[in-house]
Short mmCIF file of C-alpha atoms in Angstrom, two decimals:
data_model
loop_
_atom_site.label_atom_id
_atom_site.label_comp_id
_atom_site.label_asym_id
_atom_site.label_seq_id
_atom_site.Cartn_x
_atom_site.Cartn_y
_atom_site.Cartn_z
CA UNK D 1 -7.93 -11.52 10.73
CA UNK D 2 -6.39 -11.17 7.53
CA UNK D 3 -2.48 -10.48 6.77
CA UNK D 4 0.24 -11.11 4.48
CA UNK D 5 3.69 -12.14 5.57
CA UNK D 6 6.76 -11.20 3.75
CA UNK D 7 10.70 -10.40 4.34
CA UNK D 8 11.26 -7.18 5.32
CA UNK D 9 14.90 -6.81 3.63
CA UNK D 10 16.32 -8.89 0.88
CA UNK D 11 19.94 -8.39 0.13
CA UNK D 12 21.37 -9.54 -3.58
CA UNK D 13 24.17 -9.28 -6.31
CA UNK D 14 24.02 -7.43 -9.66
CA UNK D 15 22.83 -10.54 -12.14
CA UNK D 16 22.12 -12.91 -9.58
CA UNK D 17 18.71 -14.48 -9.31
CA UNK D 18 16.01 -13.58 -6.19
CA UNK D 19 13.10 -14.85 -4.84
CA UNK D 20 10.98 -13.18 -2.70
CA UNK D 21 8.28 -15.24 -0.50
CA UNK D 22 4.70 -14.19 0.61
CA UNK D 23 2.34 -16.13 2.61
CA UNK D 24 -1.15 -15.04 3.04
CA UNK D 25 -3.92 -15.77 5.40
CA UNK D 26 -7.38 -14.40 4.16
CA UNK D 27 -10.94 -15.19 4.71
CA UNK D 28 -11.50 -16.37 0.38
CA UNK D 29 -8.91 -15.50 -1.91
CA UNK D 30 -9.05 -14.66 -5.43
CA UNK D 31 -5.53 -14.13 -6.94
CA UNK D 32 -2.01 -13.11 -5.54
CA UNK D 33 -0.67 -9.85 -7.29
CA UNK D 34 2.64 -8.38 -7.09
CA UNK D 35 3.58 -4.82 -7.14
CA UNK D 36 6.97 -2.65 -7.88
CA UNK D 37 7.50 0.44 -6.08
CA UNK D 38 10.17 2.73 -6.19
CA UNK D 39 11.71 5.18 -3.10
CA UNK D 40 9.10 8.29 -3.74
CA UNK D 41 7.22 6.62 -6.36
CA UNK D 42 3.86 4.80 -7.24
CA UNK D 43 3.11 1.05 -7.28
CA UNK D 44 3.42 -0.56 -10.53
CA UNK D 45 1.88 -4.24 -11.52
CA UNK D 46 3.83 -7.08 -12.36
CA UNK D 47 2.13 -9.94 -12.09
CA UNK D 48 -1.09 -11.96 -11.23
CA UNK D 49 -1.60 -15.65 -10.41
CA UNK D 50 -5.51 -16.61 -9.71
CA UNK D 51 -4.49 -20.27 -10.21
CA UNK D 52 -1.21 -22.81 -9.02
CA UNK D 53 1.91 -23.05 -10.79
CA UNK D 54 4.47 -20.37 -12.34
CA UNK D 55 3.24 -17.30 -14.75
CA UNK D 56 6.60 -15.92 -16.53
CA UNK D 57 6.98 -12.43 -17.69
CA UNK D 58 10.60 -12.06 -18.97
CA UNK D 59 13.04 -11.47 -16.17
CA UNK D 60 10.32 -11.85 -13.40
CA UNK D 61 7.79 -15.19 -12.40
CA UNK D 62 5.94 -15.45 -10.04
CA UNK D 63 4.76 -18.64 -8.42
CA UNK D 64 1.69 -19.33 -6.63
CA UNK D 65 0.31 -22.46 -4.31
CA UNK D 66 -3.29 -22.29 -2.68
CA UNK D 67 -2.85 -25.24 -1.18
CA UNK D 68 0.19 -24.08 0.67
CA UNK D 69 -1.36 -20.16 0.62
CA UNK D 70 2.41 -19.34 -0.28
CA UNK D 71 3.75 -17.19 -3.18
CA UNK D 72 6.92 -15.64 -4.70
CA UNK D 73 8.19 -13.51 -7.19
CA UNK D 74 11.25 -14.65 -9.19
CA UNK D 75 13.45 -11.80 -10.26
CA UNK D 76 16.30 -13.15 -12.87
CA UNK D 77 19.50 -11.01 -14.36
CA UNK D 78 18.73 -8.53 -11.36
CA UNK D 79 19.61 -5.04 -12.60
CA UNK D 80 20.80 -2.26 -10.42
CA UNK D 81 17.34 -0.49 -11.71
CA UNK D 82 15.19 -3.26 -9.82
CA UNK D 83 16.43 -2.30 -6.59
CA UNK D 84 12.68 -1.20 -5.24
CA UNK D 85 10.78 -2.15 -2.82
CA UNK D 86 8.26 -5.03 -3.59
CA UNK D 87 4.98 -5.82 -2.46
CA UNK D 88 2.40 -9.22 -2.95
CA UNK D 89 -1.18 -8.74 -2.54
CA UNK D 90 -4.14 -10.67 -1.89
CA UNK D 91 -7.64 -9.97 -3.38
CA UNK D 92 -9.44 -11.92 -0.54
CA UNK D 93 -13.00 -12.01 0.87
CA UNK D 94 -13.77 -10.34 3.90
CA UNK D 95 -16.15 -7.55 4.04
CA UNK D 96 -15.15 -6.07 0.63
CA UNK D 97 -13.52 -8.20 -1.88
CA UNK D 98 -10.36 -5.66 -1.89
CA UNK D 99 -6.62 -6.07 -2.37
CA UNK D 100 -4.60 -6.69 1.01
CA UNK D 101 -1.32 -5.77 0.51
CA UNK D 102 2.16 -7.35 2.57
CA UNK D 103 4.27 -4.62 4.14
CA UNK D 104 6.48 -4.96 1.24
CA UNK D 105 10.38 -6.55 0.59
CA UNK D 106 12.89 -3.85 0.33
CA UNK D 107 15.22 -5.08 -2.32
CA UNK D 108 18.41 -4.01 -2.70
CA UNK D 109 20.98 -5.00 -4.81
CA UNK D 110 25.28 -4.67 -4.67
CA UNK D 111 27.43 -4.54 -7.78
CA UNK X 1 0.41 3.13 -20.65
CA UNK X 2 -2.29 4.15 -17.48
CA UNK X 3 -2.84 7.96 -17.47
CA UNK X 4 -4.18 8.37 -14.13
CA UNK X 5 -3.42 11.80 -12.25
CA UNK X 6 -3.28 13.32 -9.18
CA UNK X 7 -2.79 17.43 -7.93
CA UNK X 8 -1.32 18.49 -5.54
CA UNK X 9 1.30 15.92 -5.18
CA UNK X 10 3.46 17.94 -2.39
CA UNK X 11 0.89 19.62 0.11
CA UNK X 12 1.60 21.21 3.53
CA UNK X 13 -1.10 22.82 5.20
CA UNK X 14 -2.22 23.55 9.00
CA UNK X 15 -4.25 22.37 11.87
CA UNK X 16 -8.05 22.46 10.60
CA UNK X 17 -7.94 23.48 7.32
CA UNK X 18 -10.21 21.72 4.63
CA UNK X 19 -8.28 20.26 1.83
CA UNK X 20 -9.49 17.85 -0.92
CA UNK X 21 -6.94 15.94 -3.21
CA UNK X 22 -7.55 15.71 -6.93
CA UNK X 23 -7.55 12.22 -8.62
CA UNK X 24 -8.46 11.41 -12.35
CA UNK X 25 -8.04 9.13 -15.17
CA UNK X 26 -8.43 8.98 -18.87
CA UNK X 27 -8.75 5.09 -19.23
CA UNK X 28 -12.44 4.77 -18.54
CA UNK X 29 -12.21 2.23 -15.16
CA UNK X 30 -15.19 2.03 -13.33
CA UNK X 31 -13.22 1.52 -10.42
CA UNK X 32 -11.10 3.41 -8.29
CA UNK X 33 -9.79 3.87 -5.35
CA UNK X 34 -7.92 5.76 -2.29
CA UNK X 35 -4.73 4.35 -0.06
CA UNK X 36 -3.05 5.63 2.40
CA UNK X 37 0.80 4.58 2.93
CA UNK X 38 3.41 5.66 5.11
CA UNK X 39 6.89 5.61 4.62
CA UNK X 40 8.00 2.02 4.05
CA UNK X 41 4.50 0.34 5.35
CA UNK X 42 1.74 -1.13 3.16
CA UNK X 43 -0.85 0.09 1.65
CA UNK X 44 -3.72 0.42 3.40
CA UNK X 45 -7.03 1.10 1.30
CA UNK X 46 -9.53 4.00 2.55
CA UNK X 47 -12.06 4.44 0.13
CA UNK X 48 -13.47 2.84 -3.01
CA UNK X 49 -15.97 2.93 -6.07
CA UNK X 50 -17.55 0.84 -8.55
CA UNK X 51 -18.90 3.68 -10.58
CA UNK X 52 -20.51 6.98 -10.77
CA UNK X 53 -22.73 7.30 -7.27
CA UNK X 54 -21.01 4.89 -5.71
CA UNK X 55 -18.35 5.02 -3.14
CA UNK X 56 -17.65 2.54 -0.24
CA UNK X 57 -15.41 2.72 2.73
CA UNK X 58 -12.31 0.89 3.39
CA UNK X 59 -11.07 -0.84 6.15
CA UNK X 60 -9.06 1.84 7.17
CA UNK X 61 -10.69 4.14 9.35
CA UNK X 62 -10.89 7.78 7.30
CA UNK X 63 -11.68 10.77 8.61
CA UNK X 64 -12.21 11.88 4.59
CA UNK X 65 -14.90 11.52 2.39
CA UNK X 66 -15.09 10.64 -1.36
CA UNK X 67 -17.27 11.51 -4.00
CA UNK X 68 -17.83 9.86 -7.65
CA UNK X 69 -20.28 12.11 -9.88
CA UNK X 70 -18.02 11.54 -13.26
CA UNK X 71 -16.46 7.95 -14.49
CA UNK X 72 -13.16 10.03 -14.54
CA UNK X 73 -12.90 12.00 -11.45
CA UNK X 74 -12.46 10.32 -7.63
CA UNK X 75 -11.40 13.39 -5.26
CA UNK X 76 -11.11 12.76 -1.64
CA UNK X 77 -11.58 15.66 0.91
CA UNK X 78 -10.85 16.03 4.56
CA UNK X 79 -12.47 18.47 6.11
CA UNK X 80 -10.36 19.44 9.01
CA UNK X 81 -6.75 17.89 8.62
CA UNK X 82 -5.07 16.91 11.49
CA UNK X 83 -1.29 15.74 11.66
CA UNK X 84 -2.28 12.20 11.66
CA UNK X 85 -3.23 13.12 8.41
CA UNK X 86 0.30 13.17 7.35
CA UNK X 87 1.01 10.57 5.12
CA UNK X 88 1.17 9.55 1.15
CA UNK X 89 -2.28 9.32 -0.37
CA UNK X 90 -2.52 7.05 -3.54
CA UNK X 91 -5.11 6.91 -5.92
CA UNK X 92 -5.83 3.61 -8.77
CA UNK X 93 -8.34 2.57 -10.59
CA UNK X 94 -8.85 -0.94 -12.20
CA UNK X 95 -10.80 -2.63 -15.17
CA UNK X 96 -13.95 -4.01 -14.90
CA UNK X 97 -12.96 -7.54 -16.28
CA UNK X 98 -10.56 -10.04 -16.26
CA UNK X 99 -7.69 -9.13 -13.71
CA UNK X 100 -9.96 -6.46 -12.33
CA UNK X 101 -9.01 -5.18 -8.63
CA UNK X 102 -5.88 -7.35 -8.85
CA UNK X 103 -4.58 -5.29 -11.44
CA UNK X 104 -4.46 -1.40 -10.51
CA UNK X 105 -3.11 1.31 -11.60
CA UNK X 106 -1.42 4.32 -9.29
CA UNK X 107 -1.16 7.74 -9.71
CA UNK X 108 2.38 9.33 -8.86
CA UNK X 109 0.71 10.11 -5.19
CA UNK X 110 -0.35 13.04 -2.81
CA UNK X 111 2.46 13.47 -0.29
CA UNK X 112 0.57 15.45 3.01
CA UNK X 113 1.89 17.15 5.76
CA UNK X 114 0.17 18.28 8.34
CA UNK X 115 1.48 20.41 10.60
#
């Protein structure tokens, strides 16, 4: 079958730095996404990596290996407003080329 | 800035009724799609399309149907809710090119209860 694996819970300080890990198994894969969501709200993108290495996007990278099938998301200068709850997705093969999506990283964050 | 919409977004209804749930959006995607999410779970997709006339299944099991006659509109219908129906429905759509399905873009969401 196909899943993602991520932390359930990650726990950090106001302006610390974060890293949140996904590992995927999929039948094909063709990019790692990342998503925002907040309590009662709608996903949001944040980032995309289709090939190894680090994409940066201001306070947030996100890191991808194919070889390992292993991600993360970098979140830098963590702000009370990024408390969310984060999910990585996989656009793998399968029957229907379609995003599978971890069960998401709650983050919160203490002053 | 994605201007994709959905009505109702709070819905509670009872055993059997018919309901469909409004999705559209103003950015032209060809594609577009349903989830279904529960309260701190992942999303699990339940219906998809690549354009007008064309809607594919997900690999979640759905007792709803979909329906694509304009670019714009994606509305998904169940025709006899049931409270395993109860959940948040989500709709997105995506660009044709370049990121394509890894990039999406959500509505603000169809919260359901069925009681």
């Amino acid at each position: 079958g196909q899943s993602l694996e991520q932390p359930s819970e990650v726990t950090a300080v106001e302006g610390a730095i974060v890293q949140i890990n996904c590992t995927y198994q999929t039948s094909g894969f063709y990019g790692l996404s990342w998503y925002q969501q907040h309590d009662g709200g709608a996903p949001t993108f944040l980032s995309y990596n289709a090939l190894d290495g680090l994409e940066e996007t201001g306070r947030f990278s996100s890191f991808l290996s194919r070889s390992d099938s292993y991600g993360y998301l970098l979140l830098q200068e963590l702000q009370m407003k990024d408390s969310a709850s984060y999910f990585c997705a996989v656009r793998g093969g399968g029957s229907n080329y379609q995003l599978i999506w971890g069960a998401g990283t709650k983050l919160i964050i203490k002053p | 800035e994605a201007d994709i919409y959905q009505t109702p977004r709070y819905l509670v209804i009872g055993t059997g009724k018919k309901i469909t749930l409004e999705c559209s959006q103003t950015m032209g995607h060809d594609k577009m799609y349903w989830y279904q999410q529960d309260p701190g779970m992942e999303l699990h997709l339940i219906h998809y399309s690549y354009g007008v006339n064309s809607t594919e299944k997900g690999d979640l099991s759905s007792e709803s149907t979909v329906s694509r006659i304009r670019t714009e509109h994606f509305p998904l219908t169940l025709e006899s809710a049931r409270p395993s129906h109860t959940s948040q429905y989500l709709c997105a759509s995506s660009v044709p090119s370049g990121r394509g399905e890894n990039e999406q873009f959500f509505g603000p969401g169809t919260r359901l209860t069925v009681l």
